[in-house]
Short mmCIF file of C-alpha atoms in Angstrom, two decimals:
data_model
loop_
_atom_site.label_atom_id
_atom_site.label_comp_id
_atom_site.label_asym_id
_atom_site.label_seq_id
_atom_site.Cartn_x
_atom_site.Cartn_y
_atom_site.Cartn_z
CA MET A 22 -67.81 12.04 5.30
CA GLN A 23 -67.83 8.25 5.04
CA GLN A 24 -64.58 6.74 6.22
CA ILE A 25 -62.61 3.61 7.04
CA LEU A 26 -60.75 3.52 10.36
CA ILE A 27 -57.37 1.79 10.57
CA LEU A 28 -56.32 0.50 13.99
CA ASP A 29 -52.53 0.48 14.25
CA PHE A 30 -50.96 -2.52 15.99
CA GLY A 31 -47.41 -1.33 15.26
CA SER A 32 -46.83 -2.36 11.65
CA GLN A 33 -44.22 -0.51 9.63
CA TYR A 34 -46.76 -0.61 6.78
CA THR A 35 -49.75 1.00 8.53
CA GLN A 36 -49.39 4.29 6.68
CA LEU A 37 -49.35 2.40 3.40
CA ILE A 38 -52.85 1.04 4.09
CA ALA A 39 -54.07 4.61 4.41
CA ARG A 40 -52.25 5.66 1.26
CA ARG A 41 -53.78 2.87 -0.81
CA LEU A 42 -57.26 3.79 0.38
CA ARG A 43 -56.63 7.46 -0.34
CA ASN A 44 -55.45 6.50 -3.85
CA LEU A 45 -58.97 5.12 -4.27
CA LYS A 46 -60.37 8.46 -3.01
CA ILE A 47 -61.60 6.69 0.12
CA TYR A 48 -61.24 8.78 3.25
CA CYS A 49 -59.56 7.06 6.18
CA GLU A 50 -57.81 7.80 9.44
CA ILE A 51 -55.39 5.88 11.66
CA LEU A 52 -56.01 5.35 15.37
CA PRO A 53 -53.94 3.43 17.93
CA TYR A 54 -55.21 -0.08 18.64
CA SER A 55 -55.87 1.08 22.21
CA ALA A 56 -58.50 3.63 21.12
CA PRO A 57 -61.66 2.97 23.16
CA LEU A 58 -64.81 1.67 21.53
CA GLU A 59 -66.52 5.00 22.21
CA GLU A 60 -63.94 6.74 20.01
CA LEU A 61 -64.64 4.37 17.12
CA ARG A 62 -68.40 4.79 17.44
CA LYS A 63 -68.10 8.57 17.64
CA ARG A 64 -66.39 8.61 14.23
CA GLY A 65 -69.06 6.37 12.69
CA PRO A 66 -66.84 4.41 10.26
CA LYS A 67 -68.18 2.24 7.46
CA GLY A 68 -65.50 -0.34 8.24
CA VAL A 69 -62.40 -1.02 10.34
CA ILE A 70 -59.00 -2.44 9.36
CA PHE A 71 -56.62 -4.03 11.87
CA SER A 72 -53.02 -3.47 10.76
CA GLY A 73 -50.14 -5.89 11.09
CA GLY A 74 -47.72 -5.72 13.99
CA PRO A 75 -44.35 -7.06 15.17
CA GLN A 76 -45.63 -8.99 18.21
CA SER A 77 -46.63 -12.63 18.51
CA VAL A 78 -50.33 -12.81 19.25
CA TYR A 79 -49.92 -15.60 21.81
CA ARG A 80 -47.58 -13.55 24.03
CA PRO A 81 -49.31 -12.36 27.23
CA ASP A 82 -48.28 -8.73 26.60
CA SER A 83 -49.31 -8.65 22.93
CA PRO A 84 -51.60 -5.80 21.78
CA GLY A 85 -55.31 -6.58 21.91
CA LEU A 86 -58.75 -5.01 22.07
CA SER A 87 -60.51 -3.80 25.19
CA TYR A 88 -63.90 -4.80 23.70
CA LYS A 89 -65.40 -7.67 21.74
CA LEU A 90 -65.25 -7.88 17.95
CA SER A 91 -69.03 -8.10 17.82
CA GLU A 92 -69.29 -4.68 19.50
CA ILE A 93 -67.61 -2.86 16.59
CA GLY A 94 -70.79 -3.16 14.53
CA VAL A 95 -69.21 -2.69 11.07
CA PRO A 96 -67.14 -4.97 8.81
CA VAL A 97 -63.58 -5.68 9.94
CA LEU A 98 -60.53 -6.64 7.88
CA GLY A 99 -57.59 -8.09 9.79
CA VAL A 100 -54.17 -7.86 8.11
CA CYS A 101 -51.33 -10.22 9.16
CA TYR A 102 -51.24 -9.72 12.96
CA GLY A 103 -54.83 -8.56 12.56
CA MET A 104 -55.80 -11.97 11.17
CA GLN A 105 -54.15 -13.74 14.08
CA LEU A 106 -55.90 -11.43 16.53
CA VAL A 107 -59.32 -12.12 15.01
CA SER A 108 -58.59 -15.85 15.11
CA ARG A 109 -57.48 -15.77 18.74
CA GLU A 110 -60.52 -13.75 19.84
CA LEU A 111 -62.93 -16.24 18.26
CA GLY A 112 -61.33 -19.53 19.24
CA GLY A 113 -58.98 -20.26 16.36
CA ARG A 114 -55.53 -21.77 16.91
CA ILE A 115 -52.30 -19.88 16.26
CA ARG A 116 -48.83 -21.34 16.39
CA LYS A 117 -45.26 -20.46 15.50
CA ALA A 118 -44.96 -21.32 11.82
CA GLU A 119 -42.88 -24.37 10.95
CA LYS A 120 -41.80 -22.52 7.83
CA ARG A 121 -41.77 -18.76 8.28
CA GLU A 122 -42.78 -16.74 5.26
CA TYR A 123 -41.06 -13.48 4.37
CA GLY A 124 -41.23 -11.83 0.98
CA LEU A 125 -43.16 -12.89 -2.09
CA THR A 126 -45.41 -15.93 -1.71
CA ARG A 127 -47.83 -17.49 -4.17
CA ILE A 128 -51.42 -17.94 -3.00
CA LYS A 129 -54.33 -19.77 -4.60
CA ILE A 130 -57.80 -18.25 -4.36
CA LYS A 131 -61.18 -20.00 -4.33
CA LYS A 132 -64.12 -18.52 -6.16
CA GLY A 133 -67.01 -16.88 -4.32
CA SER A 134 -65.28 -14.51 -1.90
CA ARG A 135 -66.38 -10.86 -2.10
CA LEU A 136 -62.97 -9.84 -0.75
CA PHE A 137 -61.23 -11.42 -3.76
CA ALA A 138 -63.92 -10.60 -6.35
CA GLY A 139 -62.53 -9.86 -9.81
CA LEU A 140 -59.09 -11.29 -9.03
CA PRO A 141 -57.28 -14.17 -10.76
CA SER A 142 -57.10 -17.61 -9.17
CA ALA A 143 -53.47 -17.15 -8.10
CA LEU A 144 -51.51 -14.11 -6.89
CA ASN A 145 -48.03 -13.22 -5.70
CA VAL A 146 -48.40 -11.55 -2.30
CA TRP A 147 -46.05 -10.10 0.29
CA MET A 148 -45.77 -12.10 3.51
CA SER A 149 -43.99 -11.04 6.68
CA HIS A 150 -44.83 -13.29 9.61
CA GLY A 151 -43.43 -15.94 11.90
CA ASP A 152 -46.78 -17.18 13.27
CA GLU A 153 -49.65 -18.80 11.42
CA VAL A 154 -53.34 -19.45 11.93
CA LYS A 155 -53.21 -23.23 12.07
CA LYS A 156 -56.94 -23.61 12.62
CA VAL A 157 -59.48 -20.91 11.78
CA PRO A 158 -62.47 -20.31 14.07
CA GLY A 159 -65.22 -22.87 13.51
CA THR A 160 -67.66 -20.56 11.68
CA PHE A 161 -65.04 -19.28 9.21
CA CYS A 162 -64.16 -20.49 5.72
CA VAL A 163 -60.74 -20.27 4.02
CA PRO A 164 -60.88 -18.54 0.61
CA ALA A 165 -57.11 -18.55 -0.01
CA ARG A 166 -54.09 -20.72 0.86
CA THR A 167 -50.38 -20.45 0.17
CA GLU A 168 -48.49 -22.96 -1.96
CA ASN A 169 -47.20 -24.37 1.34
CA GLY A 170 -50.81 -25.09 2.32
CA LEU A 171 -51.00 -22.39 5.00
CA ASN A 172 -54.18 -20.39 5.57
CA ALA A 173 -53.68 -17.13 3.66
CA ALA A 174 -57.16 -15.74 4.40
CA MET A 175 -60.31 -16.46 6.37
CA GLU A 176 -63.76 -14.92 6.44
CA ASN A 177 -67.21 -15.03 7.93
CA PRO A 178 -69.44 -12.76 5.79
CA GLY A 179 -72.36 -13.22 8.19
CA LEU A 180 -70.35 -11.64 11.00
CA GLY A 181 -68.71 -9.12 8.67
CA LEU A 182 -65.25 -10.43 9.56
CA TYR A 183 -62.49 -10.86 6.99
CA ALA A 184 -58.78 -11.48 7.46
CA ILE A 185 -55.67 -12.00 5.35
CA GLN A 186 -52.21 -13.20 6.38
CA PHE A 187 -50.37 -11.12 3.74
CA HIS A 188 -49.97 -7.36 3.23
CA PRO A 189 -52.19 -5.96 0.45
CA GLU A 190 -50.88 -2.44 1.07
CA VAL A 191 -47.31 -3.01 -0.18
CA TYR A 192 -46.61 -2.60 -3.86
CA HIS A 193 -45.13 -6.10 -4.14
CA THR A 194 -48.58 -7.66 -3.62
CA GLU A 195 -50.38 -8.16 -6.91
CA LYS A 196 -53.88 -6.61 -6.94
CA GLY A 197 -53.42 -5.51 -3.33
CA GLU A 198 -55.21 -2.23 -3.91
CA LYS A 199 -58.10 -4.11 -5.51
CA ILE A 200 -58.48 -6.22 -2.36
CA LEU A 201 -58.69 -3.06 -0.23
CA GLU A 202 -61.15 -1.58 -2.74
CA ASN A 203 -63.34 -4.68 -2.53
CA PHE A 204 -63.39 -4.41 1.25
CA ALA A 205 -64.21 -0.69 1.31
CA LYS A 206 -66.71 -0.57 -1.55
CA LYS A 207 -68.27 -4.02 -1.92
CA ILE A 208 -68.25 -5.10 1.73
CA CYS A 209 -68.41 -1.82 3.69
CA GLY A 210 -70.49 0.05 1.12
CA VAL A 211 -68.38 3.21 0.95
CA SER A 212 -69.90 5.42 -1.74
CA GLU A 213 -68.69 8.94 -0.88
CA PHE A 214 -65.23 9.74 -2.13
CA PHE A 215 -62.67 12.48 -1.40
CA ASN A 216 -63.14 15.45 -3.75
CA SER A 217 -60.56 18.25 -3.81
CA GLY A 218 -63.10 20.83 -4.99
CA ASP A 219 -65.44 20.06 -2.11
CA PHE A 220 -62.48 20.08 0.29
CA ILE A 221 -61.48 23.61 -0.77
CA LYS A 222 -65.02 24.95 -0.45
CA ASN A 223 -65.65 23.33 2.93
CA THR A 224 -62.25 24.21 4.38
CA VAL A 225 -62.44 27.87 3.32
CA SER A 226 -65.87 28.07 4.94
CA GLU A 227 -64.59 26.44 8.16
CA MET A 228 -61.58 28.77 8.31
CA LYS A 229 -63.77 31.84 7.89
CA GLY A 230 -66.10 30.69 10.63
CA ARG A 231 -63.26 29.92 13.00
CA ALA A 232 -61.11 33.02 12.36
CA ARG A 233 -64.08 35.42 12.63
CA GLY A 234 -62.13 38.22 10.94
CA GLU A 235 -59.14 37.97 13.29
CA LYS A 236 -55.51 38.08 12.11
CA ALA A 237 -53.58 34.89 11.38
CA ILE A 238 -49.91 34.09 10.78
CA CYS A 239 -48.50 31.47 8.42
CA ALA A 240 -44.95 30.12 8.56
CA LEU A 241 -44.31 30.04 4.82
CA SER A 242 -41.31 27.99 3.70
CA GLY A 243 -42.07 27.92 -0.02
CA GLY A 244 -42.46 24.14 0.03
CA VAL A 245 -45.55 22.33 -1.24
CA ASP A 246 -47.40 22.00 2.07
CA SER A 247 -46.98 25.49 3.50
CA SER A 248 -47.54 27.11 0.08
CA VAL A 249 -50.88 25.39 -0.53
CA ALA A 250 -51.96 26.01 3.09
CA ALA A 251 -51.14 29.71 2.73
CA VAL A 252 -53.05 30.13 -0.54
CA LEU A 253 -56.05 28.27 0.91
CA ALA A 254 -55.94 30.41 4.07
CA SER A 255 -55.69 33.61 2.03
CA ARG A 256 -58.98 32.72 0.34
CA ALA A 257 -60.62 32.55 3.74
CA MET A 258 -58.85 35.43 5.49
CA GLY A 259 -57.67 37.78 2.75
CA GLY A 260 -55.53 40.61 4.09
CA LYS A 261 -55.85 39.28 7.65
CA LEU A 262 -53.30 36.56 6.78
CA ASN A 263 -49.68 37.51 7.47
CA CYS A 264 -46.96 35.23 6.12
CA ILE A 265 -43.46 35.02 7.54
CA PHE A 266 -40.59 33.57 5.50
CA VAL A 267 -37.37 32.99 7.42
CA ASP A 268 -34.19 32.97 5.35
CA THR A 269 -31.88 30.73 7.37
CA GLY A 270 -28.97 31.13 4.98
CA LEU A 271 -29.30 27.39 4.31
CA LEU A 272 -31.56 27.62 1.28
CA ARG A 273 -31.00 26.62 -2.32
CA LEU A 274 -30.22 29.30 -4.85
CA GLY A 275 -33.50 30.79 -6.10
CA ASP A 276 -35.65 29.82 -3.10
CA ARG A 277 -35.82 33.33 -1.61
CA ASP A 278 -36.38 35.02 -4.99
CA ARG A 279 -39.37 32.76 -5.60
CA MET A 280 -41.07 34.14 -2.49
CA ASN A 281 -41.32 37.55 -4.14
CA GLU A 282 -42.18 36.31 -7.62
CA VAL A 283 -44.94 33.90 -6.65
CA PHE A 284 -46.41 34.94 -3.33
CA LYS A 285 -46.01 38.72 -3.42
CA LYS A 286 -46.59 39.38 -7.11
CA LYS A 287 -48.90 36.53 -8.19
CA PHE A 288 -51.00 36.07 -5.04
CA GLY A 289 -50.53 39.47 -3.41
CA PHE A 290 -49.66 38.09 0.03
CA ASN A 291 -48.74 40.13 3.07
CA ILE A 292 -45.33 38.50 3.45
CA LYS A 293 -42.36 39.44 5.63
CA ILE A 294 -39.02 38.04 4.45
CA VAL A 295 -36.66 37.84 7.42
CA ASP A 296 -32.93 37.49 6.76
CA ALA A 297 -31.66 35.57 9.79
CA SER A 298 -28.76 33.89 8.01
CA LYS A 299 -26.03 35.41 10.20
CA LEU A 300 -27.75 34.22 13.38
CA PHE A 301 -28.20 30.66 12.11
CA LEU A 302 -24.62 30.40 10.86
CA SER A 303 -23.22 31.77 14.12
CA ARG A 304 -25.19 29.16 16.09
CA LEU A 305 -23.93 26.38 13.78
CA LYS A 306 -20.29 27.40 13.92
CA GLY A 307 -18.08 24.39 14.62
CA VAL A 308 -21.05 21.97 14.89
CA SER A 309 -20.67 18.69 12.97
CA ASP A 310 -23.12 16.32 14.65
CA PRO A 311 -26.30 16.07 12.51
CA GLU A 312 -28.72 15.84 15.44
CA ARG A 313 -27.18 18.91 17.07
CA LYS A 314 -27.50 20.76 13.75
CA ARG A 315 -31.20 19.86 13.52
CA LYS A 316 -31.92 20.91 17.10
CA ILE A 317 -30.00 24.19 16.81
CA ILE A 318 -31.82 25.06 13.59
CA GLY A 319 -35.20 24.09 15.05
CA HIS A 320 -34.74 26.14 18.23
CA THR A 321 -33.33 29.12 16.34
CA PHE A 322 -36.22 29.04 13.87
CA ILE A 323 -38.73 29.15 16.73
CA GLU A 324 -36.82 32.03 18.33
CA VAL A 325 -36.78 34.07 15.11
CA PHE A 326 -40.38 33.25 14.28
CA ARG A 327 -41.53 34.20 17.78
CA SER A 328 -39.76 37.53 17.53
CA GLU A 329 -41.38 38.34 14.18
CA ALA A 330 -44.80 37.06 15.22
CA LYS A 331 -44.85 39.42 18.21
CA LYS A 332 -44.62 42.33 15.78
CA ILE A 333 -47.98 41.39 14.25
CA LYS A 334 -50.34 42.84 16.81
CA GLY A 335 -53.63 41.09 17.43
CA ALA A 336 -52.83 37.84 15.60
CA LYS A 337 -54.68 34.90 17.18
CA PHE A 338 -54.15 32.00 14.76
CA LEU A 339 -51.21 30.11 13.30
CA VAL A 340 -51.65 28.31 9.95
CA GLN A 341 -49.39 25.31 9.31
CA GLY A 342 -49.23 22.90 6.37
CA THR A 343 -48.78 19.86 8.60
CA LEU A 344 -49.58 16.60 6.78
CA TYR A 345 -50.97 13.36 8.14
CA PRO A 346 -47.63 11.49 7.90
CA ASP A 347 -46.03 14.29 9.98
CA ILE A 348 -48.64 13.80 12.70
CA ILE A 349 -48.20 10.03 12.72
CA GLU A 350 -44.38 10.14 12.76
CA SER A 351 -44.06 12.86 15.38
CA VAL A 352 -46.77 11.63 17.75
CA SER A 353 -46.41 7.91 17.24
CA VAL A 354 -49.55 5.82 17.60
CA LYS A 355 -47.34 2.77 17.79
CA GLY A 356 -45.76 3.35 21.16
CA PRO A 357 -41.99 3.46 21.62
CA SER A 358 -40.07 3.51 18.37
CA ALA A 359 -36.53 4.28 17.29
CA VAL A 360 -35.72 7.89 16.46
CA ILE A 361 -33.98 8.00 13.09
CA LYS A 362 -33.86 11.79 12.90
CA SER A 363 -35.71 14.61 14.61
CA HIS A 364 -38.13 16.99 12.92
CA HIS A 365 -38.59 20.64 13.85
CA ASN A 366 -41.57 21.51 11.68
CA VAL A 367 -44.28 19.66 13.59
CA GLY A 368 -45.75 21.07 16.78
CA GLY A 369 -43.73 23.27 19.11
CA LEU A 370 -44.68 26.64 17.64
CA PRO A 371 -48.28 26.80 18.96
CA GLU A 372 -47.46 26.13 22.59
CA LYS A 373 -44.47 28.47 22.54
CA LEU A 374 -46.37 31.29 20.83
CA GLY A 375 -49.81 30.93 22.34
CA PHE A 376 -51.71 30.88 19.03
CA GLU A 377 -54.66 28.72 18.12
CA LEU A 378 -53.49 26.25 15.50
CA ILE A 379 -55.12 25.84 12.09
CA GLU A 380 -53.91 22.76 10.18
CA PRO A 381 -56.14 22.25 7.13
CA PHE A 382 -54.15 19.25 5.86
CA ARG A 383 -53.64 17.32 9.09
CA PHE A 384 -55.47 14.30 7.66
CA LEU A 385 -54.18 14.55 4.08
CA PHE A 386 -51.23 13.13 2.16
CA LYS A 387 -48.94 15.12 -0.13
CA ASP A 388 -50.48 13.91 -3.39
CA GLU A 389 -53.88 15.14 -2.17
CA VAL A 390 -52.38 18.51 -1.22
CA ARG A 391 -50.87 18.78 -4.72
CA GLU A 392 -54.29 18.09 -6.22
CA ILE A 393 -55.74 20.90 -4.10
CA GLY A 394 -52.86 23.16 -5.12
CA ARG A 395 -53.64 22.63 -8.79
CA LYS A 396 -57.25 23.63 -8.18
CA LEU A 397 -55.89 26.79 -6.53
CA ARG A 398 -53.69 27.43 -9.61
CA ILE A 399 -50.40 27.30 -7.76
CA PRO A 400 -47.48 26.95 -10.26
CA ASP A 401 -46.14 23.45 -10.93
CA GLU A 402 -42.63 24.61 -10.02
CA ILE A 403 -43.88 24.79 -6.42
CA LEU A 404 -46.33 21.87 -6.39
CA PHE A 405 -43.96 19.36 -7.96
CA GLN A 406 -40.66 20.48 -6.51
CA HIS A 407 -38.59 17.78 -4.87
CA PRO A 408 -38.78 17.49 -1.06
CA PHE A 409 -36.40 19.83 0.76
CA PRO A 410 -35.60 19.22 4.44
CA GLY A 411 -36.51 21.77 7.10
CA PRO A 412 -32.86 22.13 8.27
CA GLY A 413 -31.93 22.91 4.66
CA LEU A 414 -28.42 22.52 3.30
CA ALA A 415 -26.96 22.12 6.81
CA ILE A 416 -27.69 18.39 6.69
CA ARG A 417 -26.31 18.10 3.16
CA ILE A 418 -22.97 19.47 4.33
CA ILE A 419 -21.25 16.66 6.18
CA GLY A 420 -19.23 18.21 8.96
CA ALA A 421 -18.98 21.87 9.87
CA VAL A 422 -21.24 24.41 8.16
CA THR A 423 -19.49 27.56 6.91
CA PRO A 424 -20.51 30.32 4.47
CA GLU A 425 -17.89 29.08 2.02
CA ARG A 426 -19.13 25.48 2.10
CA ILE A 427 -22.76 26.62 1.73
CA SER A 428 -21.81 28.66 -1.34
CA VAL A 429 -20.01 25.71 -2.93
CA LEU A 430 -22.95 23.39 -2.32
CA GLN A 431 -25.53 25.92 -3.55
CA LYS A 432 -23.70 26.34 -6.88
CA ALA A 433 -23.26 22.59 -7.38
CA ASP A 434 -26.88 21.88 -6.46
CA LEU A 435 -28.15 24.47 -8.94
CA ILE A 436 -26.11 22.94 -11.77
CA MET A 437 -27.39 19.46 -10.94
CA ARG A 438 -31.02 20.66 -10.94
CA GLN A 439 -30.53 22.53 -14.20
CA GLU A 440 -29.13 19.48 -15.96
CA ILE A 441 -31.73 16.95 -14.80
CA THR A 442 -34.48 19.43 -15.73
CA LYS A 443 -32.97 20.08 -19.17
CA ALA A 444 -32.71 16.32 -19.76
CA GLY A 445 -36.38 15.77 -18.83
CA TRP A 446 -35.54 13.77 -15.72
CA TYR A 447 -36.73 16.12 -12.95
CA GLY A 448 -40.29 14.76 -12.98
CA LYS A 449 -39.07 11.14 -13.00
CA ILE A 450 -37.10 11.53 -9.78
CA TRP A 451 -38.59 11.65 -6.28
CA GLN A 452 -35.68 13.62 -4.84
CA ALA A 453 -32.38 14.84 -6.26
CA PHE A 454 -29.69 16.72 -4.37
CA CYS A 455 -25.97 17.09 -3.73
CA VAL A 456 -24.02 16.33 -0.57
CA LEU A 457 -20.74 18.10 0.19
CA LEU A 458 -18.34 15.62 1.77
CA PRO A 459 -15.59 16.35 4.32
CA VAL A 460 -13.21 14.44 2.08
CA LYS A 461 -10.47 15.90 -0.11
CA SER A 462 -8.71 14.12 -2.90
CA VAL A 463 -5.91 14.80 -5.34
CA GLY A 464 -6.81 15.88 -8.85
CA VAL A 465 -5.30 17.49 -11.91
CA MET A 466 -6.87 20.71 -13.14
CA GLY A 467 -5.18 22.88 -15.79
CA ASP A 468 -2.03 20.72 -15.64
CA GLU A 469 -1.73 21.55 -11.97
CA ARG A 470 -2.22 19.42 -8.90
CA SER A 471 -5.45 20.12 -6.99
CA TYR A 472 -6.51 18.96 -3.55
CA GLU A 473 -10.19 19.74 -3.15
CA ASN A 474 -13.55 18.41 -1.96
CA ALA A 475 -15.58 15.47 -3.18
CA LEU A 476 -19.30 15.90 -3.87
CA ALA A 477 -21.94 13.15 -3.86
CA VAL A 478 -24.98 13.33 -6.13
CA ARG A 479 -28.06 11.56 -4.75
CA CYS A 480 -31.11 10.85 -6.95
CA VAL A 481 -33.80 8.44 -5.79
CA SER A 482 -37.04 7.00 -7.18
CA SER A 483 -39.90 6.46 -4.76
CA VAL A 484 -43.67 6.50 -4.44
CA ASP A 485 -44.03 7.69 -0.87
CA GLY A 486 -40.52 8.22 0.51
CA MET A 487 -40.85 5.27 2.91
CA THR A 488 -38.72 3.14 0.61
CA ALA A 489 -36.59 4.33 -2.29
CA ASP A 490 -34.26 3.05 -4.98
CA TRP A 491 -31.42 4.99 -6.57
CA SER A 492 -32.33 6.47 -9.94
CA LYS A 493 -30.65 4.98 -12.99
CA LEU A 494 -29.70 8.22 -14.73
CA PRO A 495 -28.23 7.97 -18.24
CA HIS A 496 -24.44 7.95 -18.18
CA GLU A 497 -24.36 10.96 -20.50
CA LEU A 498 -26.44 12.97 -18.01
CA MET A 499 -24.27 11.95 -15.04
CA GLY A 500 -21.19 12.89 -17.07
CA LYS A 501 -22.65 16.29 -17.92
CA ILE A 502 -23.49 17.00 -14.26
CA SER A 503 -20.00 16.00 -13.13
CA SER A 504 -18.23 17.92 -15.88
CA ARG A 505 -20.12 21.16 -15.25
CA ILE A 506 -19.73 21.04 -11.46
CA ILE A 507 -15.99 20.42 -11.59
CA SER A 508 -15.50 23.08 -14.29
CA GLU A 509 -17.72 25.77 -12.77
CA VAL A 510 -17.57 25.30 -8.99
CA ARG A 511 -14.30 26.16 -7.30
CA GLY A 512 -13.57 23.80 -4.43
CA ILE A 513 -14.78 20.52 -6.01
CA ASN A 514 -12.60 18.23 -8.07
CA ARG A 515 -14.42 14.92 -7.74
CA VAL A 516 -18.10 13.94 -8.15
CA VAL A 517 -19.49 10.55 -7.07
CA TYR A 518 -22.99 9.06 -7.52
CA ASP A 519 -24.79 7.43 -4.58
CA ILE A 520 -26.20 4.01 -5.56
CA THR A 521 -27.65 3.03 -2.16
CA SER A 522 -31.34 2.23 -1.70
CA LYS A 523 -33.59 2.95 1.30
CA PRO A 524 -33.35 0.78 3.29
CA PRO A 525 -30.58 0.23 4.30
CA ALA A 526 -29.72 3.93 3.87
CA THR A 527 -31.97 6.91 4.49
CA ILE A 528 -32.68 9.23 1.56
CA GLU A 529 -30.84 12.18 3.13
CA TRP A 530 -27.30 11.53 4.36
CA GLU A 531 -27.99 13.13 7.74
#
């Protein structure tokens, strides 16, 4: 399959470049900037993109290439740091900018550049840099400048080298996706595009050939990724696929029932539903720290899954719905990075269980998996459900997790989901959930004083979950949610609405 390779120099936006290309049905993968030339050539890309990065290109320890630009052999697009790197490698001059540019900047574009073909003469673009290319390499021309007169782009079509100082991948940049499309299609000549139907046919064939009639196990959570992976695997393996669903006791109301309705009755899966709720709750007793909760849940899940997997004699393969963002986040190609929160659903299981791993979606994004799921006729209630964290409600209960607090949160969460669905808002929201707070306040209920818990409702709008804004729900809807929860859920007498964006906050509270 024709593809574009993205070399990651540490930008927080690298994944967004891949997402924009995938939106155009252009297949791409991300590699670390340190990947050897042999690795690039082995993959045979139609073009290469250098991402941005936080370093200054003139620092002696700044990321660079171990080979010459001319050795790549296909068109290159440098973005931000990538532009400065191309300039440095070919004799341009970089300096610390006299006026640093962050945020929206207006650029003016000259006619004649294939990179900017079909675009207006001026655009608002997103800048994020403290250095600038003061002088481009001698054989390059400058097709775009900022209103401050800085070089916003440079190119040498004869060498197949193009570079831009701004970020076309962020949504703030006008026509940014068109710029990436021009590079991939007009300059690199990409003509084969990702097709979900072909993907299903090819992947089923590959799975059959690899499994060779042997048994396989799938850790089925009921979420989008594992559900689509399981249905795809069942097409290849039939009755040889054995699904395990672990009820941690930290699920939403209705999640376990859906396992029977959809996967047993509709798809006829071999599925074992394991009730391990008492074990998980005993391990979480008295634990308030969110990282400890995540680690306890992750380790306990592996323990339970291992125990159940051993009961399936002769199984050799493990099917997981791991997505490309999971791979990138858990095995960072950027080098050291801050840990915001740990994940327990990526890796770990194969090496502990000794299975061969099958990950059909390891280079796909969630929207592509949903498209595949629709082709497989998986119900929309599964494909378009809001994200639900692996540790479940444990990280939506601030403080200690108890059966009573889980019950309170489950009831409140169900009411909230019912009301936003009834109002036609479920599909407009990226993620909606409730958080039970360790805060009590005085109230008046039935002419009597109450002293009960506060509950936070969190609804966010997002495209990819990397950034998010709080959803502006109608006041009538927020009032209905609050009124029903306080009236119907014992233990809550105050409901608040979270109006914090990401950043500075994360989407989940823990």
